[in-house]
Amino acid sequence: MRPPGITAITLVVVVYLGAALAVLQGFVSGGLPIDFSASLMAQVSGMAAGYGAAIMLILMSRSPWLERGVGAGRLSRWHAWGAPLVIILTVLHAFAAVAAWAEVESIDLIAATYQVLNLPGLMTALVGTVILVLIGVTSIRAVRRRISYERWHFLHLLTYLAVGFGFVHQLAGPDLVGRRWLQIAWALLYCYAFALVLRWRVFQPIFQLWRHRLRVEDVRQESEDVMSVLMSGQHLDELRAEPGQFFRWRFLTRETWRSAYPFSLSAPPTRHRLRITIKASGDGTRRLFAVPRGTLVFAEGPYGVITSRRRRRPRVLLIAGGVGITPMRSLFEVIDLPGKDITLVYRASKEQDLVLKHEIDEIAERSGARVVYLVGPSSDTANDISAHALNRIVGDVRDHDVYLCASPGLAARVRGSLMDSGLPRHQLHEERFSL
Ligand SMILES: Cc1cc2nc3c(=O)[nH]c(=O)nc-3n(C[C@H](O)[C@H](O)[C@H](O)COP(=O)(O)OP(=O)(O)OC[C@H]3O[C@@H](n4cnc5c(N)ncnc54)[C@H](O)[C@@H]3O)c2cc1C
């Protein structure tokens, strides 16, 4: 994985600094000397959970500085790590708060629960906690596999409600009450988080729908289960989309409006057209095969960091597996190098899986760039992608910026070979089709 850039490193430092301050506030608000009690546990876990919840919203707000500076893949991996922690801290906070109340009031836990839930904002906070736990449970891999992506995603949207419900009681909580500046800072953190979400996940896509009027102009079957969708619209150059990037596309028909799917651009964007190429890999993508010409398209983005701007080396190696060819085909056309030292390695199980082959051959002929097709079973030595084989294809992999997009299994093998070849990590630019 490409080492984090300055934005990612700065963000990590700021987020951890903020977390340390929140936890510290939890410790000191209980007063000195520190008494390791249920009350302290409630305050520290409450501050950490409240802070963490706001940070999770910011990370997934799709703000351009985050998407471009950190990358959608890394952001969702941070989110997948941080979100369960926030849920655990929230539940811990709830139990510790009730236990602390029972201790102070010298009553049993049942009575304490009843009394606590009658405090202002606590019933709402409980509802918020239950929603968060539900979202956490449905995001566990074994459970998520049993739910359609659409249903899982709809549940996930309830996170905003749950975090909002949780916020209601926080300013009046023992950590912040009576501390004016802390309350203002805390409220500003939450306002910023929700403002980012509204700006980039609600208003921006709606504005883009109005401004660009993107519609399906043409659909072309590339193979039995792959089709290209050509869309036309207005002022598309204002999107500043680049080859290698992706959008989240929502096709506004009765059958398909519920979900936005990430697809990479499969041709360089122009002032009036965008194109994607979709493989039918599940119910959602299969439904898209019936989208009629003229359909209005809601496009969120552009997102993704594997663009030609990442190139630093004088030579480029593009490696694609199956439908992972889409971002590579766009880059193949636009990456400009003296002596055109670009090699595209395209791996597929069957000849008919080499979608967009005619375009790739055309670009290669026009530009003098090289294409190597590796077709058939992995057991076939001709399809070897070991370090030795890759060096045999391009001379020395270490002289290259390598762009990679393939299925998880193939991508892992290629990454291993590249590392075995001594490729520095910052010269590997990878797009993964699973966020
Ligand atoms: C950055 C990126 C770029 C991609 N580019 C392309 C491309 O150019 N061409 C192409 O054919 N595929 C591309 N994909 C993959 C494509 O998005 C999935 O194959 C598609 O979302 C699967 O939907 P489904 O309902 O058919 O499959 P399901 O069987 O429902 O799901 C298969 C997998 O896709 C995930 N998934 C399903 N729906 C969504 C969604 N709406 N948003 C995010 N993930 C979802 C599920 O979690 C599951 O892991 C890309 C994915 C990413 C992350």
Tab-separated table of C-alpha atoms and ligand atoms in Angstrom:
chain	number	residue	atom	x	y	z
A	1	MET	CA	0.000	0.000	0.000
A	2	ARG	CA	1.305	3.438	-0.963
A	3	PRO	CA	2.843	5.179	2.079
A	4	PRO	CA	0.615	7.957	3.449
A	5	GLY	CA	1.167	11.446	2.016
A	6	ILE	CA	1.547	14.643	4.050
A	7	THR	CA	-2.247	15.116	4.338
A	8	ALA	CA	-2.710	11.633	5.770
A	9	ILE	CA	0.186	11.998	8.226
A	10	THR	CA	-1.010	15.447	9.362
A	11	LEU	CA	-4.535	14.134	9.771
A	12	VAL	CA	-3.377	11.171	11.863
A	13	VAL	CA	-1.334	13.460	14.137
A	14	VAL	CA	-4.209	15.932	14.589
A	15	VAL	CA	-6.787	13.188	15.204
A	16	TYR	CA	-4.634	11.430	17.790
A	17	LEU	CA	-3.811	14.735	19.476
A	18	GLY	CA	-7.511	15.503	19.699
A	19	ALA	CA	-8.206	12.026	21.078
A	20	ALA	CA	-5.542	12.476	23.755
A	21	LEU	CA	-7.036	15.836	24.793
A	22	ALA	CA	-10.553	14.369	24.945
A	23	VAL	CA	-9.391	11.453	27.103
A	24	LEU	CA	-7.340	13.802	29.290
A	25	GLN	CA	-10.434	15.963	29.815
A	26	GLY	CA	-12.281	12.804	30.876
A	27	PHE	CA	-9.589	12.127	33.470
A	28	VAL	CA	-9.305	15.661	34.894
A	29	SER	CA	-13.042	16.485	34.894
A	30	GLY	CA	-13.470	13.883	37.652
A	31	GLY	CA	-11.198	16.085	39.844
A	32	LEU	CA	-7.858	15.262	41.521
A	33	PRO	CA	-6.631	12.950	42.940
A	34	ILE	CA	-7.875	10.619	40.188
A	35	ASP	CA	-10.209	7.954	41.579
A	36	PHE	CA	-10.373	4.871	39.290
A	37	SER	CA	-14.125	4.352	39.637
A	38	ALA	CA	-17.113	3.630	37.429
A	39	SER	CA	-17.629	7.374	37.222
A	40	LEU	CA	-14.122	7.915	35.811
A	41	MET	CA	-14.681	5.051	33.346
A	42	ALA	CA	-17.935	6.699	32.259
A	43	GLN	CA	-16.297	10.092	31.739
A	44	VAL	CA	-13.205	8.871	29.898
A	45	SER	CA	-15.097	6.434	27.633
A	46	GLY	CA	-17.806	9.079	27.061
A	47	MET	CA	-15.318	11.735	25.934
A	48	ALA	CA	-13.455	9.224	23.730
A	49	ALA	CA	-16.683	7.912	22.159
A	50	GLY	CA	-18.110	11.392	21.569
A	51	TYR	CA	-14.887	12.585	19.981
A	52	GLY	CA	-14.504	9.393	17.927
A	53	ALA	CA	-18.054	9.628	16.577
A	54	ALA	CA	-17.419	13.137	15.211
A	55	ILE	CA	-14.116	12.031	13.654
A	56	MET	CA	-15.797	9.054	11.939
A	57	LEU	CA	-18.341	11.408	10.333
A	58	ILE	CA	-15.547	13.690	9.121
A	59	LEU	CA	-13.541	10.794	7.654
A	60	MET	CA	-16.552	9.567	5.641
A	61	SER	CA	-17.776	13.032	4.623
A	62	ARG	CA	-16.289	12.669	1.109
A	63	SER	CA	-14.629	16.077	1.418
A	64	PRO	CA	-12.257	16.566	-1.554
A	65	TRP	CA	-9.222	17.402	0.641
A	66	LEU	CA	-9.712	14.054	2.418
A	67	GLU	CA	-10.546	12.008	-0.685
A	68	ARG	CA	-7.609	13.460	-2.661
A	69	GLY	CA	-5.149	13.765	0.222
A	70	VAL	CA	-5.808	10.401	1.879
A	71	GLY	CA	-7.797	8.315	-0.640
A	72	ALA	CA	-11.170	6.534	-0.403
A	73	GLY	CA	-9.578	3.130	0.245
A	74	ARG	CA	-7.448	4.295	3.204
A	75	LEU	CA	-10.336	6.376	4.633
A	76	SER	CA	-12.693	3.418	4.621
A	77	ARG	CA	-10.006	1.208	6.184
A	78	TRP	CA	-9.547	3.807	8.999
A	79	HIS	CA	-13.316	3.924	9.342
A	80	ALA	CA	-13.565	0.113	9.494
A	81	TRP	CA	-10.998	0.197	12.313
A	82	GLY	CA	-12.289	3.217	14.227
A	83	ALA	CA	-16.058	2.718	14.041
A	84	PRO	CA	-16.215	-0.543	16.069
A	85	LEU	CA	-14.010	1.128	18.697
A	86	VAL	CA	-16.430	4.066	18.946
A	87	ILE	CA	-19.383	1.676	19.364
A	88	ILE	CA	-17.588	-0.320	22.094
A	89	LEU	CA	-16.658	2.904	23.937
A	90	THR	CA	-20.262	4.144	23.680
A	91	VAL	CA	-21.667	0.933	25.207
A	92	LEU	CA	-18.964	0.960	27.895
A	93	HIS	CA	-19.848	4.584	28.677
A	94	ALA	CA	-23.540	3.721	29.041
A	95	PHE	CA	-22.929	0.850	31.449
A	96	ALA	CA	-20.293	2.722	33.462
A	97	ALA	CA	-22.585	5.763	33.776
A	98	VAL	CA	-25.409	3.643	35.192
A	99	ALA	CA	-23.011	1.839	37.542
A	100	ALA	CA	-21.598	5.173	38.737
A	101	TRP	CA	-25.115	6.543	39.342
A	102	ALA	CA	-26.044	3.402	41.326
A	103	GLU	CA	-22.868	3.869	43.411
A	104	VAL	CA	-23.542	7.547	44.154
A	105	GLU	CA	-27.267	7.064	44.875
A	106	SER	CA	-26.692	3.724	46.680
A	107	ILE	CA	-29.399	2.033	44.624
A	108	ASP	CA	-29.425	-1.115	42.459
A	109	LEU	CA	-28.647	-1.091	38.746
A	110	ILE	CA	-32.288	-1.439	37.662
A	111	ALA	CA	-33.388	1.584	39.648
A	112	ALA	CA	-30.300	3.474	38.504
A	113	THR	CA	-31.064	2.685	34.856
A	114	TYR	CA	-34.605	3.991	35.296
A	115	GLN	CA	-33.400	7.198	36.972
A	116	VAL	CA	-30.616	7.813	34.450
A	117	LEU	CA	-32.981	7.335	31.498
A	118	ASN	CA	-35.254	9.984	32.956
A	119	LEU	CA	-32.461	12.546	32.855
A	120	PRO	CA	-32.671	15.102	29.980
A	121	GLY	CA	-31.427	13.702	26.651
A	122	LEU	CA	-30.584	10.253	28.017
A	123	MET	CA	-33.508	8.374	26.434
A	124	THR	CA	-32.502	9.878	23.076
A	125	ALA	CA	-28.888	8.896	23.754
A	126	LEU	CA	-30.048	5.339	24.487
A	127	VAL	CA	-31.887	5.171	21.153
A	128	GLY	CA	-28.735	6.469	19.469
A	129	THR	CA	-26.640	3.791	21.187
A	130	VAL	CA	-29.036	1.016	20.135
A	131	ILE	CA	-28.903	2.208	16.514
A	132	LEU	CA	-25.075	2.280	16.623
A	133	VAL	CA	-24.950	-1.262	18.020
A	134	LEU	CA	-27.350	-2.445	15.315
A	135	ILE	CA	-25.169	-0.869	12.623
A	136	GLY	CA	-22.094	-2.432	14.209
A	137	VAL	CA	-23.649	-5.902	14.268
A	138	THR	CA	-24.838	-5.675	10.632
A	139	SER	CA	-21.332	-4.630	9.585
A	140	ILE	CA	-19.730	-7.784	10.972
A	141	ARG	CA	-18.541	-9.642	7.833
A	142	ALA	CA	-20.533	-12.847	8.587
A	143	VAL	CA	-23.747	-10.848	9.131
A	144	ARG	CA	-23.171	-8.361	6.317
A	145	ARG	CA	-22.859	-11.195	3.800
A	146	ARG	CA	-26.491	-12.132	4.554
A	147	ILE	CA	-27.863	-8.637	3.902
A	148	SER	CA	-28.092	-6.949	0.493
A	149	TYR	CA	-25.714	-4.020	0.084
A	150	GLU	CA	-28.690	-1.688	-0.337
A	151	ARG	CA	-30.258	-2.710	2.987
A	152	TRP	CA	-26.889	-2.562	4.777
A	153	HIS	CA	-26.192	0.868	3.320
A	154	PHE	CA	-29.646	2.200	4.289
A	155	LEU	CA	-29.092	1.063	7.914
A	156	HIS	CA	-25.671	2.681	7.824
A	157	LEU	CA	-27.253	6.026	6.957
A	158	LEU	CA	-28.961	5.905	10.354
A	159	THR	CA	-25.519	6.594	11.845
A	160	TYR	CA	-26.140	10.321	11.368
A	161	LEU	CA	-29.310	10.091	13.443
A	162	ALA	CA	-27.578	8.016	16.126
A	163	VAL	CA	-24.646	10.451	16.421
A	164	GLY	CA	-27.046	13.395	16.513
A	165	PHE	CA	-29.068	11.690	19.271
A	166	GLY	CA	-25.867	11.053	21.222
A	167	PHE	CA	-24.811	14.703	20.962
A	168	VAL	CA	-27.982	15.939	22.713
A	169	HIS	CA	-26.807	14.938	26.220
A	170	GLN	CA	-23.088	15.578	25.800
A	171	LEU	CA	-22.905	19.353	26.450
A	172	ALA	CA	-24.825	18.842	29.723
A	173	GLY	CA	-22.580	15.909	30.736
A	174	PRO	CA	-20.147	16.125	33.715
A	175	ASP	CA	-17.134	16.454	31.379
A	176	LEU	CA	-18.337	19.641	29.668
A	177	VAL	CA	-20.997	21.240	31.867
A	178	GLY	CA	-19.950	24.642	33.186
A	179	ARG	CA	-16.857	24.707	30.962
A	180	ARG	CA	-17.974	27.306	28.388
A	181	TRP	CA	-14.993	27.157	26.026
A	182	LEU	CA	-14.942	23.366	26.027
A	183	GLN	CA	-18.672	23.285	25.253
A	184	ILE	CA	-18.149	25.734	22.382
A	185	ALA	CA	-15.203	23.734	21.016
A	186	TRP	CA	-17.194	20.492	21.285
A	187	ALA	CA	-20.260	21.996	19.590
A	188	LEU	CA	-18.027	23.410	16.834
A	189	LEU	CA	-16.473	19.967	16.254
A	190	TYR	CA	-19.949	18.464	15.763
A	191	CYS	CA	-21.156	21.358	13.611
A	192	TYR	CA	-18.066	20.970	11.422
A	193	ALA	CA	-18.628	17.219	11.061
A	194	PHE	CA	-22.300	17.568	10.082
A	195	ALA	CA	-21.571	20.582	7.860
A	196	LEU	CA	-18.994	18.543	5.899
A	197	VAL	CA	-21.475	15.681	5.480
A	198	LEU	CA	-24.245	18.012	4.303
A	199	ARG	CA	-21.878	19.915	1.964
A	200	TRP	CA	-20.195	16.958	0.253
A	201	ARG	CA	-22.661	14.093	0.570
A	202	VAL	CA	-25.938	16.021	0.034
A	203	PHE	CA	-25.585	19.502	-1.492
A	204	GLN	CA	-22.622	18.853	-3.818
A	205	PRO	CA	-24.176	15.788	-5.583
A	206	ILE	CA	-27.499	17.646	-5.940
A	207	PHE	CA	-25.681	20.686	-7.361
A	208	GLN	CA	-23.756	18.445	-9.760
A	209	LEU	CA	-26.992	16.767	-10.915
A	210	TRP	CA	-28.446	20.203	-11.701
A	211	ARG	CA	-25.268	21.686	-13.166
A	212	HIS	CA	-24.151	18.775	-15.394
A	213	ARG	CA	-27.472	17.092	-16.304
A	214	LEU	CA	-25.648	13.812	-16.883
A	215	ARG	CA	-27.668	11.267	-18.906
A	216	VAL	CA	-27.029	7.824	-20.367
A	217	GLU	CA	-26.285	8.459	-24.040
A	218	ASP	CA	-25.336	4.965	-25.128
A	219	VAL	CA	-24.799	1.456	-23.785
A	220	ARG	CA	-22.406	-1.003	-25.463
A	221	GLN	CA	-22.088	-4.713	-24.659
A	222	GLU	CA	-18.355	-5.414	-24.324
A	223	SER	CA	-18.762	-9.112	-23.515
A	224	GLU	CA	-21.374	-11.473	-22.145
A	225	ASP	CA	-21.302	-9.902	-18.648
A	226	VAL	CA	-19.572	-6.567	-19.242
A	227	MET	CA	-21.064	-3.391	-20.714
A	228	SER	CA	-19.895	0.166	-21.211
A	229	VAL	CA	-22.129	3.103	-20.379
A	230	LEU	CA	-21.434	6.353	-22.189
A	231	MET	CA	-22.910	9.413	-20.492
A	232	SER	CA	-23.184	12.940	-21.824
A	233	GLY	CA	-23.681	16.156	-19.906
A	234	GLN	CA	-22.761	19.817	-19.618
A	235	HIS	CA	-19.658	21.560	-18.278
A	236	LEU	CA	-18.129	18.215	-17.304
A	237	ASP	CA	-14.665	19.765	-17.318
A	238	GLU	CA	-15.731	21.623	-14.150
A	239	LEU	CA	-15.683	18.280	-12.336
A	240	ARG	CA	-11.910	18.196	-12.890
A	241	ALA	CA	-12.115	14.400	-13.157
A	242	GLU	CA	-8.895	12.637	-14.146
A	243	PRO	CA	-8.178	9.264	-15.761
A	244	GLY	CA	-7.711	6.709	-13.001
A	245	GLN	CA	-10.449	8.212	-10.842
A	246	PHE	CA	-13.918	6.913	-10.027
A	247	PHE	CA	-17.332	8.291	-9.176
A	248	ARG	CA	-20.214	6.852	-7.208
A	249	TRP	CA	-22.989	6.562	-9.773
A	250	ARG	CA	-26.725	6.448	-9.048
A	251	PHE	CA	-28.906	5.729	-12.081
A	252	LEU	CA	-32.277	7.383	-11.530
A	253	THR	CA	-34.710	4.661	-12.581
A	254	ARG	CA	-37.353	2.989	-10.400
A	255	GLU	CA	-35.233	-0.178	-10.144
A	256	THR	CA	-31.791	1.351	-9.580
A	257	TRP	CA	-32.100	4.737	-7.757
A	258	ARG	CA	-31.587	3.234	-4.281
A	259	SER	CA	-27.860	2.566	-4.593
A	260	ALA	CA	-24.803	4.492	-5.709
A	261	TYR	CA	-22.096	2.204	-7.118
A	262	PRO	CA	-18.400	3.064	-7.413
A	263	PHE	CA	-17.113	2.625	-10.987
A	264	SER	CA	-13.863	3.950	-12.423
A	265	LEU	CA	-13.784	5.999	-15.609
A	266	SER	CA	-12.925	3.587	-18.437
A	267	ALA	CA	-11.927	6.351	-20.855
A	268	PRO	CA	-10.429	9.807	-20.298
A	269	PRO	CA	-13.193	12.284	-19.417
A	270	THR	CA	-14.070	14.984	-21.964
A	271	ARG	CA	-15.985	18.284	-21.725
A	272	HIS	CA	-19.211	16.498	-22.688
A	273	ARG	CA	-18.767	12.776	-21.981
A	274	LEU	CA	-17.890	10.310	-19.278
A	275	ARG	CA	-17.681	6.538	-19.749
A	276	ILE	CA	-17.679	3.613	-17.353
A	277	THR	CA	-17.458	-0.118	-17.982
A	278	ILE	CA	-19.363	-2.429	-15.642
A	279	LYS	CA	-19.042	-6.152	-14.955
A	280	ALA	CA	-22.197	-7.882	-13.695
A	281	SER	CA	-20.877	-9.182	-10.376
A	282	GLY	CA	-24.059	-9.185	-8.304
A	283	ASP	CA	-27.751	-8.182	-8.207
A	284	GLY	CA	-27.036	-4.463	-8.255
A	285	THR	CA	-24.768	-4.422	-11.287
A	286	ARG	CA	-27.035	-6.870	-13.114
A	287	ARG	CA	-29.927	-4.430	-12.654
A	288	LEU	CA	-27.796	-1.690	-14.256
A	289	PHE	CA	-27.667	-3.680	-17.503
A	290	ALA	CA	-31.305	-2.724	-18.090
A	291	VAL	CA	-30.831	1.016	-17.626
A	292	PRO	CA	-32.336	2.737	-20.690
A	293	ARG	CA	-30.737	5.510	-22.773
A	294	GLY	CA	-31.729	8.935	-21.525
A	295	THR	CA	-31.619	7.929	-17.845
A	296	LEU	CA	-30.544	10.767	-15.540
A	297	VAL	CA	-27.380	9.963	-13.589
A	298	PHE	CA	-26.444	11.225	-10.146
A	299	ALA	CA	-22.650	11.224	-10.041
A	300	GLU	CA	-20.818	11.837	-6.745
A	301	GLY	CA	-17.135	12.577	-7.162
A	302	PRO	CA	-14.573	12.420	-8.663
A	303	TYR	CA	-12.726	10.311	-6.121
A	304	GLY	CA	-9.547	8.258	-6.142
A	305	VAL	CA	-5.851	9.016	-6.095
A	306	ILE	CA	-4.332	6.781	-8.766
A	307	THR	CA	-3.864	9.505	-11.389
A	308	SER	CA	-0.951	10.331	-13.694
A	309	ARG	CA	-0.034	13.091	-11.229
A	310	ARG	CA	1.316	10.380	-8.951
A	311	ARG	CA	3.985	9.396	-11.488
A	312	ARG	CA	7.557	10.298	-10.531
A	313	ARG	CA	9.644	7.733	-12.424
A	314	PRO	CA	10.583	7.914	-16.148
A	315	ARG	CA	8.919	4.549	-16.869
A	316	VAL	CA	5.415	3.246	-16.127
A	317	LEU	CA	4.017	-0.263	-15.663
A	318	LEU	CA	0.242	-0.661	-15.620
A	319	ILE	CA	-1.039	-4.019	-14.320
A	320	ALA	CA	-4.714	-4.921	-14.704
A	321	GLY	CA	-6.724	-8.040	-13.924
A	322	GLY	CA	-10.159	-8.614	-15.477
A	323	VAL	CA	-12.497	-5.621	-15.095
A	324	GLY	CA	-9.708	-3.886	-13.176
A	325	ILE	CA	-8.691	-2.743	-16.675
A	326	THR	CA	-11.062	0.239	-16.496
A	327	PRO	CA	-8.819	2.791	-14.655
A	328	MET	CA	-5.750	1.361	-16.436
A	329	ARG	CA	-7.291	1.809	-19.898
A	330	SER	CA	-7.921	5.509	-19.111
A	331	LEU	CA	-4.388	6.038	-17.806
A	332	PHE	CA	-2.889	4.105	-20.738
A	333	GLU	CA	-4.237	6.732	-23.130
A	334	VAL	CA	-3.119	9.814	-21.261
A	335	ILE	CA	0.137	9.058	-19.453
A	336	ASP	CA	2.678	10.938	-21.501
A	337	LEU	CA	6.350	9.989	-21.250
A	338	PRO	CA	9.399	10.851	-23.362
A	339	GLY	CA	10.058	7.680	-25.401
A	340	LYS	CA	6.575	6.450	-24.351
A	341	ASP	CA	8.127	3.890	-21.965
A	342	ILE	CA	4.759	2.532	-20.809
A	343	THR	CA	3.900	-1.160	-20.483
A	344	LEU	CA	0.401	-2.483	-19.818
A	345	VAL	CA	0.157	-6.044	-18.505
A	346	TYR	CA	-3.436	-7.277	-18.864
A	347	ARG	CA	-4.273	-10.555	-17.105
A	348	ALA	CA	-7.498	-12.476	-17.830
A	349	SER	CA	-8.715	-16.075	-17.494
A	350	LYS	CA	-10.304	-16.165	-20.967
A	351	GLU	CA	-9.783	-14.306	-24.248
A	352	GLN	CA	-13.348	-12.893	-24.107
A	353	ASP	CA	-12.582	-11.357	-20.711
A	354	LEU	CA	-10.110	-8.998	-22.368
A	355	VAL	CA	-12.681	-6.204	-22.548
A	356	LEU	CA	-11.671	-2.937	-24.300
A	357	LYS	CA	-8.846	-4.885	-26.064
A	358	HIS	CA	-9.480	-3.182	-29.417
A	359	GLU	CA	-9.103	0.265	-27.850
A	360	ILE	CA	-5.947	-0.770	-25.994
A	361	ASP	CA	-4.367	-2.138	-29.171
A	362	GLU	CA	-5.245	1.082	-30.978
A	363	ILE	CA	-3.641	3.241	-28.274
A	364	ALA	CA	-0.545	1.046	-28.284
A	365	GLU	CA	-0.208	1.306	-32.031
A	366	ARG	CA	-0.760	5.061	-31.994
A	367	SER	CA	1.572	5.812	-29.094
A	368	GLY	CA	4.222	3.112	-29.338
A	369	ALA	CA	3.458	1.901	-25.820
A	370	ARG	CA	3.607	-1.859	-25.092
A	371	VAL	CA	0.823	-4.287	-24.154
A	372	VAL	CA	1.365	-7.785	-22.764
A	373	TYR	CA	-1.696	-10.039	-22.547
A	374	LEU	CA	-1.521	-12.922	-20.039
A	375	VAL	CA	-4.552	-15.124	-20.803
A	376	GLY	CA	-5.478	-18.524	-19.360
A	377	PRO	CA	-4.969	-20.437	-16.125
A	378	SER	CA	-2.445	-19.178	-13.528
A	379	SER	CA	-0.829	-22.622	-13.660
A	380	ASP	CA	0.322	-21.856	-17.191
A	381	THR	CA	3.972	-20.667	-16.947
A	382	ALA	CA	3.229	-18.157	-19.703
A	383	ASN	CA	1.037	-16.340	-17.171
A	384	ASP	CA	3.761	-16.133	-14.562
A	385	ILE	CA	3.661	-12.846	-12.645
A	386	SER	CA	6.575	-13.520	-10.336
A	387	ALA	CA	9.241	-10.887	-9.697
A	388	HIS	CA	11.453	-12.603	-12.281
A	389	ALA	CA	8.652	-12.618	-14.880
A	390	LEU	CA	7.767	-8.946	-14.318
A	391	ASN	CA	11.431	-7.949	-14.626
A	392	ARG	CA	11.679	-10.012	-17.796
A	393	ILE	CA	8.710	-8.027	-19.223
A	394	VAL	CA	9.882	-4.508	-18.295
A	395	GLY	CA	13.623	-4.790	-17.624
A	396	ASP	CA	13.830	-3.380	-14.097
A	397	VAL	CA	10.575	-2.887	-12.185
A	398	ARG	CA	12.331	-0.476	-9.772
A	399	ASP	CA	12.639	2.150	-12.550
A	400	HIS	CA	8.868	2.269	-12.839
A	401	ASP	CA	5.824	3.783	-11.272
A	402	VAL	CA	3.485	0.810	-11.070
A	403	TYR	CA	-0.292	1.229	-11.287
A	404	LEU	CA	-2.261	-1.843	-10.189
A	405	CYS	CA	-5.950	-2.796	-10.242
A	406	ALA	CA	-7.025	-6.422	-10.029
A	407	SER	CA	-9.094	-8.865	-7.990
A	408	PRO	CA	-7.928	-9.177	-4.348
A	409	GLY	CA	-6.161	-12.529	-4.963
A	410	LEU	CA	-4.280	-11.456	-8.095
A	411	ALA	CA	-3.474	-8.034	-6.612
A	412	ALA	CA	-1.936	-9.680	-3.536
A	413	ARG	CA	0.284	-11.927	-5.704
A	414	VAL	CA	1.381	-9.000	-7.862
A	415	ARG	CA	2.108	-6.843	-4.820
A	416	GLY	CA	4.255	-9.690	-3.429
A	417	SER	CA	6.213	-9.945	-6.686
A	418	LEU	CA	6.724	-6.182	-6.868
A	419	MET	CA	8.031	-6.075	-3.321
A	420	ASP	CA	10.288	-9.069	-4.097
A	421	SER	CA	11.614	-7.020	-7.034
A	422	GLY	CA	12.585	-4.268	-4.613
A	423	LEU	CA	9.986	-1.762	-5.831
A	424	PRO	CA	9.814	1.153	-3.329
A	425	ARG	CA	6.284	1.339	-1.858
A	426	HIS	CA	5.735	4.959	-2.918
A	427	GLN	CA	6.073	3.843	-6.550
A	428	LEU	CA	3.045	1.544	-6.261
A	429	HIS	CA	-0.348	3.156	-6.950
A	430	GLU	CA	-3.205	0.746	-6.400
A	431	GLU	CA	-6.975	0.959	-6.835
A	432	ARG	CA	-9.032	-1.711	-5.057
A	433	PHE	CA	-12.554	-2.520	-6.161
A	434	SER	CA	-13.670	-3.110	-2.588
A	435	LEU	CA	-13.819	-0.151	-0.216
B	1	LIG	C1	-13.108	2.454	-6.325
B	1	LIG	C2	-13.890	1.378	-7.047
B	1	LIG	C3	-13.945	1.366	-8.429
B	1	LIG	C4	-14.660	0.354	-9.090
B	1	LIG	N1	-14.684	0.366	-10.461
B	1	LIG	C5	-15.367	-0.604	-11.114
B	1	LIG	C6	-15.426	-0.607	-12.552
B	1	LIG	O1	-14.866	0.267	-13.230
B	1	LIG	N2	-16.124	-1.614	-13.161
B	1	LIG	C7	-16.743	-2.615	-12.427
B	1	LIG	O2	-17.351	-3.510	-13.011
B	1	LIG	N3	-16.707	-2.627	-11.042
B	1	LIG	C8	-16.053	-1.641	-10.402
B	1	LIG	N4	-16.028	-1.636	-9.025
B	1	LIG	C9	-16.708	-2.712	-8.275
B	1	LIG	C10	-18.205	-2.438	-8.205
B	1	LIG	O3	-18.468	-1.259	-7.520
B	1	LIG	C11	-18.885	-3.606	-7.487
B	1	LIG	O4	-18.669	-4.757	-8.252
B	1	LIG	C12	-20.371	-3.373	-7.366
B	1	LIG	O5	-20.584	-2.357	-6.457
B	1	LIG	C13	-21.032	-4.647	-6.940
B	1	LIG	O6	-22.408	-4.418	-6.771
B	1	LIG	P1	-23.452	-5.620	-6.881
B	1	LIG	O7	-24.653	-5.180	-6.203
B	1	LIG	O8	-23.540	-6.056	-8.271
B	1	LIG	O9	-22.766	-6.784	-6.122
B	1	LIG	P2	-23.072	-7.396	-4.651
B	1	LIG	O10	-22.988	-8.878	-4.910
B	1	LIG	O11	-24.249	-6.833	-4.030
B	1	LIG	O12	-21.789	-6.921	-3.949
B	1	LIG	C14	-20.507	-7.364	-4.300
B	1	LIG	C15	-19.528	-6.534	-3.491
B	1	LIG	O13	-19.613	-5.173	-3.874
B	1	LIG	C16	-19.902	-4.361	-2.738
B	1	LIG	N5	-20.940	-3.418	-3.137
B	1	LIG	C17	-22.156	-3.718	-3.573
B	1	LIG	N6	-22.826	-2.608	-3.866
B	1	LIG	C18	-21.980	-1.595	-3.577
B	1	LIG	C19	-22.092	-0.186	-3.627
B	1	LIG	N7	-23.200	0.402	-4.026
B	1	LIG	N8	-21.048	0.557	-3.204
B	1	LIG	C20	-19.904	-0.018	-2.777
B	1	LIG	N9	-19.734	-1.341	-2.723
B	1	LIG	C21	-20.766	-2.110	-3.108
B	1	LIG	C22	-20.478	-5.294	-1.697
B	1	LIG	O14	-20.128	-4.848	-0.424
B	1	LIG	C23	-19.796	-6.580	-1.993
B	1	LIG	O15	-18.560	-6.605	-1.340
B	1	LIG	C24	-15.334	-0.646	-8.341
B	1	LIG	C25	-15.307	-0.625	-6.935
B	1	LIG	C26	-14.589	0.376	-6.295
B	1	LIG	C27	-14.544	0.370	-4.810
